[in-house]
Amino acid sequence: MSHQPKDPHNPLKDAIFKRNEGKCNSFILPYHWGLGTDSRGTSSKIPDPFAVEQGNPANIPPGYEEKWLLNIMAIDTRGAKNKKACTECRCDHFNLPKDFYNSTMDIDGNRLSPHYKGGIFCCQDGLQCKLKKGTHEAPTRKLSLRYKITWVDWDEYQIPVKFYILDSTDRVRRNGTEIIHDCQVEYTIPKNCSGDYHVQKANIPMEKGGYLIYGTAHMHAGAVNATLYGQDGRTLCTSTPKYGTGKEPGNEKGYNVGLSVCYPKPGSIKINDGEILTVESRYKSNFLTGAMGQMYIYLAEKLPQERTTP
């Protein structure tokens, strides 16, 4: 962020946004960490001596300082007619403006199709779930987000890792030697889907590889698992959801409250430069809108050397 923004009332206007190393197109999935209810039970710890490098003056342009941007999405389900459909952002369960489809653009910048049944576009700011008959809008209340950050002072023993988001909806294509990514972020599992499971997959070429240090998935309720495969078919990581069984916060029955994490032994899994990885997300074959299937991975370009004592 600039020390002297051109517009003091909108300092983000001339900010330089640094996205993750994933290759999703344009502004799609740019963040460095993004989870929902599953974040509470998903470990984000990176094993020592690997770490995400922050604050390196060599990477900050003159006249700028490094800042973190927190973008929060909260869905108010108090008094909702159907809480599950509400959290799935089902359009028919939201009070949408009359001109909603004519005035809303989709992920490609086109007018939203009237066949769009649900997802992020029906969960925009200011839109609310339909309430049960006789229920009045709940009073305004303040919410707080608590998070914990662990850091170390950088030294010669720290090894930087790069963060990638790989999306199972990425419709990769080639134009000559150019690789074009077209991530859709979300998808709908249709009604009357055949079989017990619905599988969504994408084959994603990795321009730069590295050693796999950490892996997990981001998925919604109804998920079975997500798996990352190497080009030779070997399983690199499978992430499985944990579902709540109670009523207390962090253990809400039926909600995805955590996903398992892969911590391979450093050096045991190497992704080669140019290797084509397959991301596969698997859900139960029930109608679902706004389904997501993303793999989050940290890669290191080198491994730690044994420390010698003088």
mmCIF file of C-alpha atoms in Angstrom:
data_model
loop_
_atom_site.group_PDB
_atom_site.id
_atom_site.type_symbol
_atom_site.label_atom_id
_atom_site.label_comp_id
_atom_site.label_asym_id
_atom_site.label_seq_id
_atom_site.Cartn_x
_atom_site.Cartn_y
_atom_site.Cartn_z
ATOM 1 C CA MET A 1 0.000 0.000 0.000
ATOM 2 C CA SER A 2 1.331 3.434 -0.937
ATOM 3 C CA HIS A 3 2.584 5.830 1.757
ATOM 4 C CA GLN A 4 1.050 8.651 -0.295
ATOM 5 C CA PRO A 5 -2.122 7.363 -1.979
ATOM 6 C CA LYS A 6 -3.495 9.485 -4.799
ATOM 7 C CA ASP A 7 -6.930 9.294 -3.210
ATOM 8 C CA PRO A 8 -6.668 9.518 0.613
ATOM 9 C CA HIS A 9 -10.326 8.521 0.919
ATOM 10 C CA ASN A 10 -9.684 5.300 -1.022
ATOM 11 C CA PRO A 11 -6.138 4.120 -0.208
ATOM 12 C CA LEU A 12 -6.751 0.753 -1.877
ATOM 13 C CA LYS A 13 -7.213 2.432 -5.254
ATOM 14 C CA ASP A 14 -3.496 2.433 -6.071
ATOM 15 C CA ALA A 15 -2.563 -0.542 -3.896
ATOM 16 C CA ILE A 16 -0.597 -3.400 -5.438
ATOM 17 C CA PHE A 17 -2.308 -6.713 -4.677
ATOM 18 C CA LYS A 18 -0.050 -9.746 -4.435
ATOM 19 C CA ARG A 19 -1.927 -12.912 -5.287
ATOM 20 C CA ASN A 20 -0.953 -16.506 -4.542
ATOM 21 C CA GLU A 21 1.121 -18.620 -6.940
ATOM 22 C CA GLY A 22 -1.904 -20.430 -8.409
ATOM 23 C CA LYS A 23 -2.681 -19.684 -12.039
ATOM 24 C CA CYS A 24 -6.413 -18.991 -11.914
ATOM 25 C CA ASN A 25 -7.367 -16.254 -14.360
ATOM 26 C CA SER A 26 -7.513 -12.557 -13.520
ATOM 27 C CA PHE A 27 -8.943 -11.810 -10.040
ATOM 28 C CA ILE A 28 -10.208 -15.371 -9.500
ATOM 29 C CA LEU A 29 -9.104 -17.038 -6.222
ATOM 30 C CA PRO A 30 -6.252 -14.570 -5.583
ATOM 31 C CA TYR A 31 -6.032 -14.818 -1.800
ATOM 32 C CA HIS A 32 -3.378 -16.465 0.347
ATOM 33 C CA TRP A 33 -5.792 -18.258 2.661
ATOM 34 C CA GLY A 34 -9.537 -18.617 2.405
ATOM 35 C CA LEU A 35 -11.773 -21.031 4.241
ATOM 36 C CA GLY A 36 -15.285 -21.062 5.666
ATOM 37 C CA THR A 37 -16.780 -22.986 8.576
ATOM 38 C CA ASP A 38 -14.157 -25.664 7.884
ATOM 39 C CA SER A 39 -11.367 -23.292 8.949
ATOM 40 C CA ARG A 40 -12.083 -23.868 12.630
ATOM 41 C CA GLY A 41 -11.026 -27.508 12.514
ATOM 42 C CA THR A 42 -8.374 -27.293 9.806
ATOM 43 C CA SER A 43 -4.753 -26.895 10.859
ATOM 44 C CA SER A 44 -2.879 -24.106 9.092
ATOM 45 C CA LYS A 45 0.435 -24.810 10.811
ATOM 46 C CA ILE A 46 3.476 -25.036 8.548
ATOM 47 C CA PRO A 47 6.211 -27.312 9.919
ATOM 48 C CA ASP A 48 9.513 -25.744 10.975
ATOM 49 C CA PRO A 49 11.785 -24.584 9.337
ATOM 50 C CA PHE A 50 9.386 -23.823 6.497
ATOM 51 C CA ALA A 51 7.573 -20.484 6.610
ATOM 52 C CA VAL A 52 5.713 -17.882 4.560
ATOM 53 C CA GLU A 53 8.065 -14.960 4.028
ATOM 54 C CA GLN A 54 6.636 -11.534 4.883
ATOM 55 C CA GLY A 55 8.157 -8.063 5.174
ATOM 56 C CA ASN A 56 11.199 -8.589 2.965
ATOM 57 C CA PRO A 57 12.211 -5.034 1.900
ATOM 58 C CA ALA A 58 13.557 -6.414 -1.384
ATOM 59 C CA ASN A 59 9.992 -7.386 -2.370
ATOM 60 C CA ILE A 60 8.330 -4.077 -1.421
ATOM 61 C CA PRO A 61 8.424 -1.253 -4.022
ATOM 62 C CA PRO A 62 9.798 2.123 -2.867
ATOM 63 C CA GLY A 63 7.104 4.306 -1.318
ATOM 64 C CA TYR A 64 4.990 1.321 -0.304
ATOM 65 C CA GLU A 65 4.507 -0.711 2.848
ATOM 66 C CA GLU A 66 3.208 -4.252 3.220
ATOM 67 C CA LYS A 67 -0.311 -4.703 4.612
ATOM 68 C CA TRP A 68 -2.664 -7.642 4.994
ATOM 69 C CA LEU A 69 -6.220 -7.459 3.703
ATOM 70 C CA LEU A 70 -8.951 -9.394 5.517
ATOM 71 C CA ASN A 71 -12.129 -10.048 3.509
ATOM 72 C CA ILE A 72 -14.953 -11.591 5.549
ATOM 73 C CA MET A 73 -18.212 -13.127 4.339
ATOM 74 C CA ALA A 74 -20.926 -13.813 6.938
ATOM 75 C CA ILE A 75 -24.369 -15.286 6.224
ATOM 76 C CA ASP A 76 -27.086 -14.504 8.761
ATOM 77 C CA THR A 77 -29.253 -17.618 9.159
ATOM 78 C CA ARG A 78 -31.274 -16.394 12.165
ATOM 79 C CA GLY A 79 -34.929 -17.126 11.472
ATOM 80 C CA ALA A 80 -34.121 -18.422 7.988
ATOM 81 C CA LYS A 81 -36.754 -20.517 6.250
ATOM 82 C CA ASN A 82 -34.131 -23.119 5.312
ATOM 83 C CA LYS A 83 -30.732 -22.637 6.940
ATOM 84 C CA LYS A 84 -28.997 -25.286 4.831
ATOM 85 C CA ALA A 85 -30.247 -23.818 1.544
ATOM 86 C CA CYS A 86 -29.313 -20.385 2.840
ATOM 87 C CA THR A 87 -25.688 -21.391 3.527
ATOM 88 C CA GLU A 88 -25.558 -22.958 0.054
ATOM 89 C CA CYS A 89 -26.526 -19.529 -1.344
ATOM 90 C CA ARG A 90 -29.557 -20.982 -3.122
ATOM 91 C CA CYS A 91 -31.050 -18.087 -5.104
ATOM 92 C CA ASP A 92 -34.655 -19.127 -4.486
ATOM 93 C CA HIS A 93 -34.028 -18.859 -0.730
ATOM 94 C CA PHE A 94 -32.813 -15.242 -0.853
ATOM 95 C CA ASN A 95 -34.761 -12.031 -1.136
ATOM 96 C CA LEU A 96 -33.385 -10.928 -4.489
ATOM 97 C CA PRO A 97 -34.100 -7.591 -6.188
ATOM 98 C CA LYS A 98 -36.570 -7.761 -9.090
ATOM 99 C CA ASP A 99 -33.886 -6.854 -11.619
ATOM 100 C CA PHE A 100 -31.285 -9.173 -10.053
ATOM 101 C CA TYR A 101 -30.513 -11.283 -13.133
ATOM 102 C CA ASN A 102 -30.485 -8.296 -15.483
ATOM 103 C CA SER A 103 -28.161 -6.258 -13.281
ATOM 104 C CA THR A 104 -25.741 -8.960 -12.065
ATOM 105 C CA MET A 105 -22.624 -10.005 -13.988
ATOM 106 C CA ASP A 106 -21.231 -13.542 -13.796
ATOM 107 C CA ILE A 107 -17.633 -14.605 -13.281
ATOM 108 C CA ASP A 108 -16.843 -13.986 -16.973
ATOM 109 C CA GLY A 109 -18.368 -10.498 -16.967
ATOM 110 C CA ASN A 110 -21.545 -11.570 -18.753
ATOM 111 C CA ARG A 111 -25.101 -11.036 -17.578
ATOM 112 C CA LEU A 112 -26.013 -13.717 -15.031
ATOM 113 C CA SER A 113 -28.075 -16.495 -16.575
ATOM 114 C CA PRO A 114 -31.624 -16.950 -15.257
ATOM 115 C CA HIS A 115 -30.688 -20.651 -14.999
ATOM 116 C CA TYR A 116 -28.152 -19.808 -12.274
ATOM 117 C CA LYS A 117 -29.563 -21.640 -9.242
ATOM 118 C CA GLY A 118 -27.179 -20.582 -6.514
ATOM 119 C CA GLY A 119 -23.704 -19.682 -5.398
ATOM 120 C CA ILE A 120 -21.574 -16.648 -4.602
ATOM 121 C CA PHE A 121 -23.656 -14.237 -6.704
ATOM 122 C CA CYS A 122 -26.750 -14.835 -4.598
ATOM 123 C CA CYS A 123 -24.747 -14.207 -1.417
ATOM 124 C CA GLN A 124 -23.729 -10.661 -2.228
ATOM 125 C CA ASP A 125 -23.556 -7.837 0.316
ATOM 126 C CA GLY A 126 -26.965 -6.701 1.469
ATOM 127 C CA LEU A 127 -28.872 -9.804 0.339
ATOM 128 C CA GLN A 128 -30.677 -11.765 3.048
ATOM 129 C CA CYS A 129 -32.171 -15.219 3.434
ATOM 130 C CA LYS A 130 -35.947 -15.621 3.281
ATOM 131 C CA LEU A 131 -37.394 -15.837 6.778
ATOM 132 C CA LYS A 132 -39.936 -18.213 8.245
ATOM 133 C CA LYS A 133 -43.505 -16.986 8.125
ATOM 134 C CA GLY A 134 -44.202 -14.670 11.040
ATOM 135 C CA THR A 135 -40.494 -14.176 11.757
ATOM 136 C CA HIS A 136 -39.203 -10.629 11.896
ATOM 137 C CA GLU A 137 -35.729 -9.551 10.890
ATOM 138 C CA ALA A 138 -33.270 -10.226 13.707
ATOM 139 C CA PRO A 139 -31.690 -7.240 15.457
ATOM 140 C CA THR A 140 -28.272 -5.996 14.403
ATOM 141 C CA ARG A 141 -25.467 -7.589 16.375
ATOM 142 C CA LYS A 142 -21.714 -7.269 16.460
ATOM 143 C CA LEU A 143 -19.512 -10.199 15.493
ATOM 144 C CA SER A 144 -15.827 -10.704 16.221
ATOM 145 C CA LEU A 145 -13.277 -12.815 14.392
ATOM 146 C CA ARG A 146 -10.467 -14.292 16.451
ATOM 147 C CA TYR A 147 -7.375 -15.645 14.789
ATOM 148 C CA LYS A 148 -3.871 -16.568 15.853
ATOM 149 C CA ILE A 149 -0.693 -15.845 13.951
ATOM 150 C CA THR A 150 2.617 -17.486 14.776
ATOM 151 C CA TRP A 151 5.828 -15.989 13.441
ATOM 152 C CA VAL A 152 9.588 -16.244 13.764
ATOM 153 C CA ASP A 153 12.324 -13.753 12.996
ATOM 154 C CA TRP A 154 13.767 -14.684 9.615
ATOM 155 C CA ASP A 155 17.250 -16.152 9.586
ATOM 156 C CA GLU A 156 19.403 -18.335 7.359
ATOM 157 C CA TYR A 157 17.620 -21.461 8.578
ATOM 158 C CA GLN A 158 14.114 -20.461 7.448
ATOM 159 C CA ILE A 159 12.990 -21.934 4.132
ATOM 160 C CA PRO A 160 10.320 -19.978 2.208
ATOM 161 C CA VAL A 161 7.276 -21.763 0.836
ATOM 162 C CA LYS A 162 4.947 -20.709 -1.967
ATOM 163 C CA PHE A 163 1.177 -21.009 -1.679
ATOM 164 C CA TYR A 164 -0.983 -22.364 -4.501
ATOM 165 C CA ILE A 165 -4.749 -22.685 -4.906
ATOM 166 C CA LEU A 166 -5.671 -25.354 -7.469
ATOM 167 C CA ASP A 167 -9.323 -25.404 -8.539
ATOM 168 C CA SER A 168 -11.190 -28.502 -9.727
ATOM 169 C CA THR A 169 -13.319 -26.251 -11.977
ATOM 170 C CA ASP A 170 -10.295 -24.894 -13.889
ATOM 171 C CA ARG A 171 -11.088 -25.387 -17.580
ATOM 172 C CA VAL A 172 -7.496 -25.411 -18.823
ATOM 173 C CA ARG A 173 -6.924 -25.007 -22.544
ATOM 174 C CA ARG A 174 -4.015 -24.190 -24.839
ATOM 175 C CA ASN A 175 -3.543 -21.582 -27.522
ATOM 176 C CA GLY A 176 -0.372 -22.753 -29.183
ATOM 177 C CA THR A 177 2.242 -22.743 -26.436
ATOM 178 C CA GLU A 178 0.142 -20.490 -24.184
ATOM 179 C CA ILE A 179 -1.719 -22.147 -21.315
ATOM 180 C CA ILE A 180 -5.041 -20.463 -20.513
ATOM 181 C CA HIS A 181 -6.738 -21.040 -17.159
ATOM 182 C CA ASP A 182 -10.485 -20.562 -16.685
ATOM 183 C CA CYS A 183 -11.390 -21.194 -13.035
ATOM 184 C CA GLN A 184 -15.112 -21.157 -12.295
ATOM 185 C CA VAL A 185 -14.632 -21.249 -8.476
ATOM 186 C CA GLU A 186 -17.950 -23.029 -7.857
ATOM 187 C CA TYR A 187 -20.297 -25.481 -9.507
ATOM 188 C CA THR A 188 -23.735 -27.027 -9.143
ATOM 189 C CA ILE A 189 -24.367 -30.709 -8.515
ATOM 190 C CA PRO A 190 -27.559 -31.355 -10.491
ATOM 191 C CA LYS A 191 -30.676 -33.135 -9.367
ATOM 192 C CA ASN A 192 -30.998 -36.803 -10.318
ATOM 193 C CA CYS A 193 -27.219 -37.171 -10.553
ATOM 194 C CA SER A 194 -26.393 -40.807 -11.361
ATOM 195 C CA GLY A 195 -24.294 -42.865 -8.958
ATOM 196 C CA ASP A 196 -23.505 -42.291 -5.310
ATOM 197 C CA TYR A 197 -20.954 -39.540 -5.921
ATOM 198 C CA HIS A 198 -20.436 -36.540 -8.153
ATOM 199 C CA VAL A 199 -16.807 -36.067 -9.252
ATOM 200 C CA GLN A 200 -15.341 -32.833 -10.593
ATOM 201 C CA LYS A 201 -11.762 -32.776 -11.826
ATOM 202 C CA ALA A 202 -9.232 -30.599 -13.601
ATOM 203 C CA ASN A 203 -5.782 -31.281 -15.058
ATOM 204 C CA ILE A 204 -3.524 -28.351 -14.157
ATOM 205 C CA PRO A 205 0.022 -27.896 -15.462
ATOM 206 C CA MET A 206 2.495 -26.578 -12.889
ATOM 207 C CA GLU A 207 4.883 -24.078 -14.395
ATOM 208 C CA LYS A 208 7.105 -24.331 -11.324
ATOM 209 C CA GLY A 209 7.253 -27.344 -9.023
ATOM 210 C CA GLY A 210 8.768 -28.013 -5.629
ATOM 211 C CA TYR A 211 8.585 -30.218 -2.562
ATOM 212 C CA LEU A 212 5.116 -30.670 -1.112
ATOM 213 C CA ILE A 213 5.158 -29.466 2.496
ATOM 214 C CA TYR A 214 1.446 -29.036 3.258
ATOM 215 C CA GLY A 215 -1.872 -29.788 1.591
ATOM 216 C CA THR A 216 -5.557 -29.473 2.405
ATOM 217 C CA ALA A 217 -8.841 -28.743 0.659
ATOM 218 C CA HIS A 218 -11.649 -26.209 0.798
ATOM 219 C CA MET A 219 -15.077 -27.826 0.361
ATOM 220 C CA HIS A 220 -18.655 -27.360 1.518
ATOM 221 C CA ALA A 221 -21.207 -29.539 3.317
ATOM 222 C CA GLY A 222 -21.916 -32.706 1.347
ATOM 223 C CA ALA A 223 -18.262 -33.188 0.438
ATOM 224 C CA VAL A 224 -16.709 -36.655 0.586
ATOM 225 C CA ASN A 225 -13.077 -35.727 -0.131
ATOM 226 C CA ALA A 226 -10.679 -33.983 -2.468
ATOM 227 C CA THR A 227 -7.521 -35.549 -3.881
ATOM 228 C CA LEU A 228 -4.451 -34.224 -5.644
ATOM 229 C CA TYR A 229 -2.752 -36.623 -8.085
ATOM 230 C CA GLY A 230 0.636 -36.454 -9.790
ATOM 231 C CA GLN A 231 1.010 -36.841 -13.531
ATOM 232 C CA ASP A 232 1.936 -40.511 -13.089
ATOM 233 C CA GLY A 233 -1.265 -41.137 -11.104
ATOM 234 C CA ARG A 234 0.354 -41.226 -7.666
ATOM 235 C CA THR A 235 -1.722 -39.760 -4.835
ATOM 236 C CA LEU A 236 -0.069 -36.631 -3.457
ATOM 237 C CA CYS A 237 -2.723 -35.686 -0.890
ATOM 238 C CA THR A 238 -6.296 -36.592 0.040
ATOM 239 C CA SER A 239 -8.245 -34.238 2.296
ATOM 240 C CA THR A 240 -11.371 -35.502 4.061
ATOM 241 C CA PRO A 241 -14.016 -33.388 5.837
ATOM 242 C CA LYS A 242 -15.090 -33.696 9.439
ATOM 243 C CA TYR A 243 -18.782 -33.084 10.140
ATOM 244 C CA GLY A 244 -20.177 -31.614 13.311
ATOM 245 C CA THR A 245 -22.359 -33.687 15.621
ATOM 246 C CA GLY A 246 -23.674 -31.189 18.180
ATOM 247 C CA LYS A 247 -24.964 -27.659 18.658
ATOM 248 C CA GLU A 248 -21.996 -25.863 20.181
ATOM 249 C CA PRO A 249 -19.900 -23.483 18.032
ATOM 250 C CA GLY A 250 -17.348 -25.369 15.994
ATOM 251 C CA ASN A 251 -19.331 -28.622 16.143
ATOM 252 C CA GLU A 252 -22.623 -27.725 14.447
ATOM 253 C CA LYS A 253 -24.426 -30.856 13.321
ATOM 254 C CA GLY A 254 -24.254 -31.487 9.581
ATOM 255 C CA TYR A 255 -21.784 -28.699 8.879
ATOM 256 C CA ASN A 256 -18.281 -29.218 7.535
ATOM 257 C CA VAL A 257 -16.234 -28.089 10.549
ATOM 258 C CA GLY A 258 -12.759 -29.164 9.435
ATOM 259 C CA LEU A 259 -10.680 -30.860 6.764
ATOM 260 C CA SER A 260 -7.753 -33.201 7.205
ATOM 261 C CA VAL A 261 -4.284 -31.936 6.336
ATOM 262 C CA CYS A 262 -1.402 -33.684 4.564
ATOM 263 C CA TYR A 263 2.072 -33.300 6.069
ATOM 264 C CA PRO A 264 4.313 -35.490 3.914
ATOM 265 C CA LYS A 265 7.840 -36.102 5.140
ATOM 266 C CA PRO A 266 9.877 -33.226 3.648
ATOM 267 C CA GLY A 267 11.518 -34.437 0.455
ATOM 268 C CA SER A 268 9.242 -37.473 0.041
ATOM 269 C CA ILE A 269 6.961 -35.841 -2.549
ATOM 270 C CA LYS A 270 8.415 -33.703 -5.304
ATOM 271 C CA ILE A 271 6.356 -32.007 -8.010
ATOM 272 C CA ASN A 272 8.414 -31.428 -11.137
ATOM 273 C CA ASP A 273 8.491 -28.252 -13.210
ATOM 274 C CA GLY A 274 5.846 -28.574 -15.913
ATOM 275 C CA GLU A 275 4.155 -31.564 -14.266
ATOM 276 C CA ILE A 276 0.416 -31.846 -14.849
ATOM 277 C CA LEU A 277 -1.486 -32.322 -11.593
ATOM 278 C CA THR A 278 -5.056 -33.549 -11.300
ATOM 279 C CA VAL A 279 -7.402 -32.007 -8.730
ATOM 280 C CA GLU A 280 -10.463 -34.153 -8.008
ATOM 281 C CA SER A 281 -13.322 -33.117 -5.727
ATOM 282 C CA ARG A 282 -15.960 -35.648 -4.708
ATOM 283 C CA TYR A 283 -19.421 -34.876 -3.282
ATOM 284 C CA LYS A 284 -22.483 -36.920 -2.492
ATOM 285 C CA SER A 285 -24.915 -37.035 -5.413
ATOM 286 C CA ASN A 286 -27.438 -34.630 -3.915
ATOM 287 C CA PHE A 287 -28.566 -31.340 -5.441
ATOM 288 C CA LEU A 288 -26.120 -28.696 -4.274
ATOM 289 C CA THR A 289 -25.350 -25.149 -5.365
ATOM 290 C CA GLY A 290 -22.115 -23.303 -4.760
ATOM 291 C CA ALA A 291 -20.060 -26.483 -4.398
ATOM 292 C CA MET A 292 -16.319 -25.855 -4.238
ATOM 293 C CA GLY A 293 -13.352 -28.146 -4.667
ATOM 294 C CA GLN A 294 -10.014 -26.424 -4.194
ATOM 295 C CA MET A 295 -6.687 -27.800 -3.055
ATOM 296 C CA TYR A 296 -4.400 -25.546 -1.012
ATOM 297 C CA ILE A 297 -0.747 -26.524 -1.136
ATOM 298 C CA TYR A 298 2.574 -25.113 0.068
ATOM 299 C CA LEU A 299 5.664 -25.942 -1.993
ATOM 300 C CA ALA A 300 9.318 -25.410 -1.083
ATOM 301 C CA GLU A 301 12.042 -25.120 -3.693
ATOM 302 C CA LYS A 302 14.671 -26.582 -1.376
ATOM 303 C CA LEU A 303 15.012 -28.731 1.737
ATOM 304 C CA PRO A 304 16.705 -27.935 5.053
ATOM 305 C CA GLN A 305 20.368 -28.737 5.455
ATOM 306 C CA GLU A 306 21.602 -30.402 8.605
ATOM 307 C CA ARG A 307 22.903 -27.837 11.056
ATOM 308 C CA THR A 308 26.473 -28.276 12.124
ATOM 309 C CA THR A 309 27.645 -27.391 15.624
ATOM 310 C CA PRO A 310 30.914 -25.482 15.981
#
